[in-house]
Short mmCIF file of C-alpha atoms in Angstrom, two decimals:
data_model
loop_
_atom_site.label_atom_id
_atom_site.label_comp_id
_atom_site.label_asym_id
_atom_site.label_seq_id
_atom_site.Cartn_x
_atom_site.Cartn_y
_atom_site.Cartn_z
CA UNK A 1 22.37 -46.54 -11.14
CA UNK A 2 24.11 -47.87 -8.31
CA UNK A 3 27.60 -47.40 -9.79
CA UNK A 4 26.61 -44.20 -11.09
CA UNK A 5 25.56 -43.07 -7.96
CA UNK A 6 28.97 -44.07 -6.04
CA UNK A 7 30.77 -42.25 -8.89
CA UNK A 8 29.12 -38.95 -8.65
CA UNK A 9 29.36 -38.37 -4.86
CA UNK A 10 32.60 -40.48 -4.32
CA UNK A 11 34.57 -37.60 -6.03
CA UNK A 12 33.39 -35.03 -2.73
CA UNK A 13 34.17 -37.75 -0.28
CA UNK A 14 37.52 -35.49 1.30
CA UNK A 15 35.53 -32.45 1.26
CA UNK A 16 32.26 -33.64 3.10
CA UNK A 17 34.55 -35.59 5.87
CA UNK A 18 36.46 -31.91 6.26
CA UNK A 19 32.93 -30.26 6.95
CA UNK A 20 32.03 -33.36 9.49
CA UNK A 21 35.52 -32.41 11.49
CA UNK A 22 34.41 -28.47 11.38
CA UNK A 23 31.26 -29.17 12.68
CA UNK A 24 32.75 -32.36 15.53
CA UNK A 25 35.87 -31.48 16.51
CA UNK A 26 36.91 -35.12 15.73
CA UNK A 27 38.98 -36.89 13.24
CA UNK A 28 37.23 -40.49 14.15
CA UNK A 29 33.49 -38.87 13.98
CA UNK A 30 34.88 -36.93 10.92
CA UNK A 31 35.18 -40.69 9.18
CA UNK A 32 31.69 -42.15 10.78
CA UNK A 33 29.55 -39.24 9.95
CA UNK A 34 31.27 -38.91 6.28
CA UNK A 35 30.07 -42.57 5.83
CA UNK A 36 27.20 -42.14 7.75
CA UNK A 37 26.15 -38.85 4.97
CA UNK A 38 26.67 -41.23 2.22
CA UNK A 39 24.23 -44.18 3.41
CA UNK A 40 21.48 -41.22 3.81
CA UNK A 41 22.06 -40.18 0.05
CA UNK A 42 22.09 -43.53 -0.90
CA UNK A 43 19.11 -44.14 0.68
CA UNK A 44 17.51 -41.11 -0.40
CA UNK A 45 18.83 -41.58 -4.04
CA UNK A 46 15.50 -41.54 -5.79
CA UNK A 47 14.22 -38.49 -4.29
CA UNK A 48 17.10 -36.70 -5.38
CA UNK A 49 15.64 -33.69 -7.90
CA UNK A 50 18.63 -32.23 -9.06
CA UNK A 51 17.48 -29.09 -8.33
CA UNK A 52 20.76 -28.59 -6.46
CA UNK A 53 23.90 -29.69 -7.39
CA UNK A 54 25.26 -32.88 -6.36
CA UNK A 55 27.59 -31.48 -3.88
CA UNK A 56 24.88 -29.46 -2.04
CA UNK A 57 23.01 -31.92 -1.70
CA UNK A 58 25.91 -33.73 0.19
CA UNK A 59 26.34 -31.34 2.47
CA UNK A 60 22.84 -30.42 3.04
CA UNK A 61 22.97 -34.19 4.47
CA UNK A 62 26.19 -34.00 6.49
CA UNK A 63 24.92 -30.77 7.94
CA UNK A 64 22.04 -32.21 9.32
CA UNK A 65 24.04 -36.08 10.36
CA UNK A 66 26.11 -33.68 12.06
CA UNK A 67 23.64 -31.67 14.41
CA UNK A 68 22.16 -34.99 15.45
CA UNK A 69 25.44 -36.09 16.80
CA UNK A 70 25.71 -32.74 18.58
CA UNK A 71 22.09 -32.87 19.58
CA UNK A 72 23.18 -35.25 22.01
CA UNK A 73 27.24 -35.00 22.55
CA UNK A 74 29.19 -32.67 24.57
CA UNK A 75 31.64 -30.09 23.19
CA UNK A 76 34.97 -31.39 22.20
CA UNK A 77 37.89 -29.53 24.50
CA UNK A 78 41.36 -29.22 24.82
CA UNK A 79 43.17 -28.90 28.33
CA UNK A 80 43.35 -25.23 28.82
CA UNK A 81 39.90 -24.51 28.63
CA UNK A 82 38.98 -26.66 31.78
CA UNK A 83 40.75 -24.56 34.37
CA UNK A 84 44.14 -23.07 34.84
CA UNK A 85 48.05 -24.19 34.36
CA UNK A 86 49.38 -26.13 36.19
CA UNK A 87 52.79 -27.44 37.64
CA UNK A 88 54.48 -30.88 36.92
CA UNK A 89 55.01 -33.57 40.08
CA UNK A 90 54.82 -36.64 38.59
CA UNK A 91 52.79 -38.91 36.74
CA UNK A 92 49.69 -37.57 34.70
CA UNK A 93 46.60 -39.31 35.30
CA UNK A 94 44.12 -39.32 32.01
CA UNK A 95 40.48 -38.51 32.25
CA UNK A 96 38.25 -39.47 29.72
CA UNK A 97 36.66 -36.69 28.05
CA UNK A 98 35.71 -35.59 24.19
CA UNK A 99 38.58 -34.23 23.51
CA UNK A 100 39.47 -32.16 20.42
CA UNK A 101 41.71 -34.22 18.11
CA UNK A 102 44.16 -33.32 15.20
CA UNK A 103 43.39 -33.82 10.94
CA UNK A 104 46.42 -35.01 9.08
CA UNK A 105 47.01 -32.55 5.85
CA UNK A 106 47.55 -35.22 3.68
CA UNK A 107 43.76 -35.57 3.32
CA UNK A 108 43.22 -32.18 3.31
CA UNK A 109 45.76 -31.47 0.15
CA UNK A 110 42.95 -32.02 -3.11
CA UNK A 111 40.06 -32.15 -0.40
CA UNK A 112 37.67 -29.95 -2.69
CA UNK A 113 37.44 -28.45 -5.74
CA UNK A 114 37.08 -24.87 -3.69
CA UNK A 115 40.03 -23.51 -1.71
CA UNK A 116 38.22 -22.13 0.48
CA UNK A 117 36.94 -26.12 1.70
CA UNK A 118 40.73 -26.43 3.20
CA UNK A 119 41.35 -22.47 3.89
CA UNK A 120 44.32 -22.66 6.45
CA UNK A 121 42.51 -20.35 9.22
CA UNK A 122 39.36 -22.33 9.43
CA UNK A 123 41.43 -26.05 10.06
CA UNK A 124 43.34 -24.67 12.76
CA UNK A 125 43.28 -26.19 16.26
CA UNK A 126 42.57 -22.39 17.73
CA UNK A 127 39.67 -22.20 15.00
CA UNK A 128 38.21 -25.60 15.49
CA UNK A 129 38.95 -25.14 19.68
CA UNK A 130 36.93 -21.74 19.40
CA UNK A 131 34.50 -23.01 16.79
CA UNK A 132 33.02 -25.86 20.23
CA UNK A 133 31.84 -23.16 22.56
CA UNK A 134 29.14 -22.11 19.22
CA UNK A 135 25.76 -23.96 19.79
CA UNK A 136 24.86 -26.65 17.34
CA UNK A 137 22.99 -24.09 14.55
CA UNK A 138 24.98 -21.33 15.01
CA UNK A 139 28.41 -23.82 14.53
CA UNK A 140 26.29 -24.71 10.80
CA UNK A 141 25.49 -21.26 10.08
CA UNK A 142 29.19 -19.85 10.52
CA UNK A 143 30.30 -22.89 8.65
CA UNK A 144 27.97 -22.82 6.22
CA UNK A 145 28.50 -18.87 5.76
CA UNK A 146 31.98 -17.78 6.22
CA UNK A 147 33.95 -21.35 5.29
CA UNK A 148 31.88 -22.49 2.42
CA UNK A 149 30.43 -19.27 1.16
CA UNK A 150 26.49 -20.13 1.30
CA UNK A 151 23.88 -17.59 1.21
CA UNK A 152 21.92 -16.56 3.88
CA UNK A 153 18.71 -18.22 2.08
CA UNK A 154 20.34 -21.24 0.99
CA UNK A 155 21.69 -21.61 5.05
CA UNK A 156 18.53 -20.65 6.19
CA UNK A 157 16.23 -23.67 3.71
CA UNK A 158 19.24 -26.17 5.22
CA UNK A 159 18.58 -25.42 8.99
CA UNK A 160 14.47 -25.02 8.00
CA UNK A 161 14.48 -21.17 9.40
CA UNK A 162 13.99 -17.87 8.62
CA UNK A 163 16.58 -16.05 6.70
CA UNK A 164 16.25 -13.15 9.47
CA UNK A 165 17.14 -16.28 12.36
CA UNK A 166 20.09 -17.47 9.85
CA UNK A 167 21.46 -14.01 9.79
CA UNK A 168 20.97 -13.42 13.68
CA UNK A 169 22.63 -16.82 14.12
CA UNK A 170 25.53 -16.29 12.20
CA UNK A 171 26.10 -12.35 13.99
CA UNK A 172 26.51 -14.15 16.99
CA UNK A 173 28.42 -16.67 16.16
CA UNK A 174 31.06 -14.52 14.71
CA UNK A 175 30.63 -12.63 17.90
CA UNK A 176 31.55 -15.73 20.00
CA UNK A 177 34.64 -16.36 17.48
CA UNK A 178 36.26 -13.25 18.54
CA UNK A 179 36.43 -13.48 21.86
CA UNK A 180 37.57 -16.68 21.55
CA UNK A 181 40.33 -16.96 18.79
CA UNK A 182 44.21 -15.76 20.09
CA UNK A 183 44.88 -12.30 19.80
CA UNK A 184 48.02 -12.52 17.96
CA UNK A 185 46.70 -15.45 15.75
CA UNK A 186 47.76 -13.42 12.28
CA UNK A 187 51.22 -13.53 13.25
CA UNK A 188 51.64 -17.41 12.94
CA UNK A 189 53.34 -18.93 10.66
CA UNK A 190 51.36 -20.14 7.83
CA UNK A 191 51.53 -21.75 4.63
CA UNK A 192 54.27 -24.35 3.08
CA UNK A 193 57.16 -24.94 5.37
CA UNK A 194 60.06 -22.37 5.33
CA UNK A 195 63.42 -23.44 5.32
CA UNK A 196 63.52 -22.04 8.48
CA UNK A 197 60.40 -23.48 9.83
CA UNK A 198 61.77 -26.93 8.91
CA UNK A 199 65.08 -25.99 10.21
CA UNK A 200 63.42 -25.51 13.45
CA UNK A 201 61.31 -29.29 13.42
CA UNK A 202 64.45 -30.45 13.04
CA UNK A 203 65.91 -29.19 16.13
CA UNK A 204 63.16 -30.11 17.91
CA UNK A 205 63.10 -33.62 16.54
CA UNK A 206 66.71 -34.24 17.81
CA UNK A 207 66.13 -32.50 20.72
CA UNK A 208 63.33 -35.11 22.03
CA UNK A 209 64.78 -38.34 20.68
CA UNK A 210 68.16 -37.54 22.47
CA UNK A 211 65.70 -36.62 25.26
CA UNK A 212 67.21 -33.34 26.18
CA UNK A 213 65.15 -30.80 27.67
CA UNK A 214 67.42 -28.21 27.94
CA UNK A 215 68.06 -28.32 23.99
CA UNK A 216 63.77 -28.02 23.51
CA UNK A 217 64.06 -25.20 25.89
CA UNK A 218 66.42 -23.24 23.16
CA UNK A 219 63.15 -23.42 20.91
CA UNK A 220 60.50 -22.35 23.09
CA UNK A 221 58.86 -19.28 23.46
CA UNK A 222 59.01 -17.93 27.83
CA UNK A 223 55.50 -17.75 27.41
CA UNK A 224 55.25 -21.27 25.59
CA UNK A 225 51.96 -23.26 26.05
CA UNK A 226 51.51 -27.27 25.85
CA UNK A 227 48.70 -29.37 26.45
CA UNK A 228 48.58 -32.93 26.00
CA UNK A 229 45.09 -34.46 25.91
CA UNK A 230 43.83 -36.98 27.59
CA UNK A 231 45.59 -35.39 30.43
CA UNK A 232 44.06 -32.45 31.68
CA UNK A 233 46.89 -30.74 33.32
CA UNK A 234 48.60 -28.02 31.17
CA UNK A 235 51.79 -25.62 30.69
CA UNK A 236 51.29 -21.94 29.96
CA UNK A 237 55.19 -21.06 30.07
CA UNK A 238 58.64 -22.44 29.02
CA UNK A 239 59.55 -23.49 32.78
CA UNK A 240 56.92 -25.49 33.27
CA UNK A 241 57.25 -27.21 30.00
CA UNK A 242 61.16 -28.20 30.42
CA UNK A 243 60.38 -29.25 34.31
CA UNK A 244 57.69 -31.77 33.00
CA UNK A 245 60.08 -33.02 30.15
CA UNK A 246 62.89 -33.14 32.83
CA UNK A 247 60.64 -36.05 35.06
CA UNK A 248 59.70 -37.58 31.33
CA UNK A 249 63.02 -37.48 29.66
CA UNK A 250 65.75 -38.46 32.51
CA UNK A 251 65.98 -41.89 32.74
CA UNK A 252 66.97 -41.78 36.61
CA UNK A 253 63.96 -40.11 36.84
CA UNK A 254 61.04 -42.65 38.30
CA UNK A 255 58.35 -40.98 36.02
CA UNK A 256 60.39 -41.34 32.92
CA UNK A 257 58.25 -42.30 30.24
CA UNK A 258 61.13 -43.75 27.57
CA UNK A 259 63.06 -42.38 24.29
CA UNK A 260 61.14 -41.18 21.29
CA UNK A 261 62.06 -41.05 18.04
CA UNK A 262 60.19 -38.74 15.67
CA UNK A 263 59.02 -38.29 11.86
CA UNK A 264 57.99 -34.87 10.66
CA UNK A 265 54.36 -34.69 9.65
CA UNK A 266 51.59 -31.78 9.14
CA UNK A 267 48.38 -31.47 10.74
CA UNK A 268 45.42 -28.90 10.76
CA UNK A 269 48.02 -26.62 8.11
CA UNK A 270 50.82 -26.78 10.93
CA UNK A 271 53.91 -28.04 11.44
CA UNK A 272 53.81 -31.08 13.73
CA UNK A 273 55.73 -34.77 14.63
CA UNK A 274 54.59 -37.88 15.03
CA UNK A 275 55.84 -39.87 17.81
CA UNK A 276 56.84 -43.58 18.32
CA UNK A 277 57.92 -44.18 22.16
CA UNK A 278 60.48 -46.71 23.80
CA UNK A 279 59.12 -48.03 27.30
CA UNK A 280 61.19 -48.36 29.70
CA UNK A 281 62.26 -52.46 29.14
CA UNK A 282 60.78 -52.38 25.67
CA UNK A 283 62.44 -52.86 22.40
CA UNK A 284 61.10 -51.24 19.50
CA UNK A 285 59.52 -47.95 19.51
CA UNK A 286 55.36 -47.92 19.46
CA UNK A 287 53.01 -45.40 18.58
CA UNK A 288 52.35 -42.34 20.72
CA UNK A 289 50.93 -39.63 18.49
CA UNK A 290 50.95 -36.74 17.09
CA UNK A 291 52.05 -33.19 18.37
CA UNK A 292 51.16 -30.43 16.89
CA UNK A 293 53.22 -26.94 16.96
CA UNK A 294 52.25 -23.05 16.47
CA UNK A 295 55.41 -20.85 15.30
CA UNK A 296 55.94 -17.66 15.62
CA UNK A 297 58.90 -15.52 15.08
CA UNK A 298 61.35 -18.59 14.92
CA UNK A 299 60.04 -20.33 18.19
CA UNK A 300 57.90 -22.43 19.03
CA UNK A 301 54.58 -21.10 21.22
CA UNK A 302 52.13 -23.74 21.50
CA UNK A 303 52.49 -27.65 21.40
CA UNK A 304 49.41 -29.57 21.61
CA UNK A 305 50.59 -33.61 22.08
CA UNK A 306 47.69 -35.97 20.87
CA UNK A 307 47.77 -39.55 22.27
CA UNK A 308 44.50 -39.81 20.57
CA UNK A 309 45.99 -39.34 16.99
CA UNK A 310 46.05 -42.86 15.24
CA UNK A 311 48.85 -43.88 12.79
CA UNK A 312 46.37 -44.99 10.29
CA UNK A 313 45.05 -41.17 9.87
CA UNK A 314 48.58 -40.01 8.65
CA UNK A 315 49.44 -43.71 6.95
CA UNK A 316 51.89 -44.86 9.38
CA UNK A 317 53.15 -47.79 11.01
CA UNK A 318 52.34 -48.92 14.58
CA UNK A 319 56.00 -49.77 14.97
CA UNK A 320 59.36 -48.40 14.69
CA UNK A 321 61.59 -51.05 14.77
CA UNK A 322 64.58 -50.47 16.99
CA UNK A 323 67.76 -49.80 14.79
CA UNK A 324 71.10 -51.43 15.98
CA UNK A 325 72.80 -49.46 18.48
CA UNK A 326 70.19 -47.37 18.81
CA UNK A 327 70.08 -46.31 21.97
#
């Protein structure tokens, strides 16, 4: 039974962990909670009817593991819905909040036998960002409804309520979403990487690891945003984006961070780098993260830098070696 078991819910393993980051915000919590829904159906095994399927079942579990981590956790944010922009003067001090972190798409590619599991529009850091101000129930019922395509009943039996409260629930939730979500968010850039799109990473790639600002300028949008949890300070235009990089990227500069060098990657269905940074008096080139980028139009209008990202999520190294006369 026991190997039986693992193989039948083993097989939904990608998908479940994508509803836990839907419903958290978090790419770690994602991984707990997905392990954490398996030990319940483990342990619930033998009361297991099979009057739903297998995969209902799973996510009738992870639902629940998932609103008793909210029950008692904050909302996960990113830096611009704290307070306003700000300007650049120096270093950026870090404050430790739950911040909203980034899912690699190399577990989302053959996460679920359903498209709509790993639907583009409902990964997205403005989705998922927009997706934390819902309340714990109504977060399930618009995931439940609109992502995976549950009935009102079957949402209602899951969150033990009236189909009436499940369809009230789920009005308001998609109320909340539309304030929320970016007016012109239809007119990103979406789906496999276009030539020019990759074109464009490119630039940006050299651009940073021969730390010139004024090159990343070319690529940015006037009205550009970046934030860059854990540091609650944030750009909403191109200025302020190339000043900060200026006091980061000159190495006369006494807040200058170091030289990056870059590797192409894709996160939440966008185009993004990850990041391996020389200190200043360092050799090889360490870990930083992962940045994240919205396109539109052929420039680049939101970057969202993640410290928090770990290599492991997007099967990297720690280390970048330092290649000879590298400078």
């Amino acid at each position: 039974m026991g190997h039986d078991f693992e193989t039948l819910v083993e097989r939904h393993r990608r998908e479940i962990q994508v509803h836990c980051y839907r419903m958290l915000g978090s790419f770690a919590d994602a991984e707990d909670l997905t392990q954490e829904t398996f030990l319940r159906a483990w342990k619930a095994r033998d009361a297991f009817e099979g009057r739903a399927s297998v995969r209902t079942w799973l996510y009738r579990i992870a639902t629940n593991a998932c609103l008793d981590v909210l029950a008692r956790r904050p909302r996960r944010v990113l830096p611009d819905q704290l307070g306003p922009a700000g300007e650049p003067e120096g270093p950026l001090a870090a404050v430790d909040l739950p911040w909203l972190e980034p899912y690699p798409d190399r577990l989302l590619d053959g996460a679920g036998p359903d498209d709509a599991v790993v639907e583009r529009e409902t990964v997205e850091l403005a989705y998922l960002a927009a997706v934390q101000y819902l309340p714990p129930r109504q977060r399930a019922t618009l995931i439940l409804r609109d992502v995976l395509g549950w009935t009102a009943k079957e949402t209602a039996s899951l969150l033990e309520t009236s189909v009436a409260s499940a369809n009230s629930a789920l009005q308001r939730a998609r109320a909340t979403l539309r304030e929320r979500l970016p007016a012109r968010r239809a007119e990103w850039t979406v789906g496999d990487p276009t030539a020019e799109e990759t074109a464009l990473l490119k630039r940006f790639i050299t651009a940073y690891q021969d730390g010139d600002p004024a090159a990343v300028a070319r690529l940015l949008r006037e009205d550009a945003r970046a934030v860059m949890p854990p540091y609650p300070l944030w750009f909403d235009n191109r200025a302020s984006i190339i000043r900060a990089l200026s006091l980061s990227m000159d190495p006369a500069s006494p807040h200058c961070i170091g030289r990056f060098r870059m590797r192409p990657v894709r996160a939440n269905r966008r185009p993004a780098v990850a990041s391996y940074l020389r200190r200043p008096g360092e050799h090889d080139h360490h870990w930083f993260g992962v940045t994240v980028l919205t396109v539109e139009d052929g420039l680049i209008t939101a970057m969202a830098a993640f410290e928090s990202a770990t290599a492991a999520a997007w099967d990297l190294p720690e280390t970048w070696p330092a290649a000879p006369g590298y400078r």
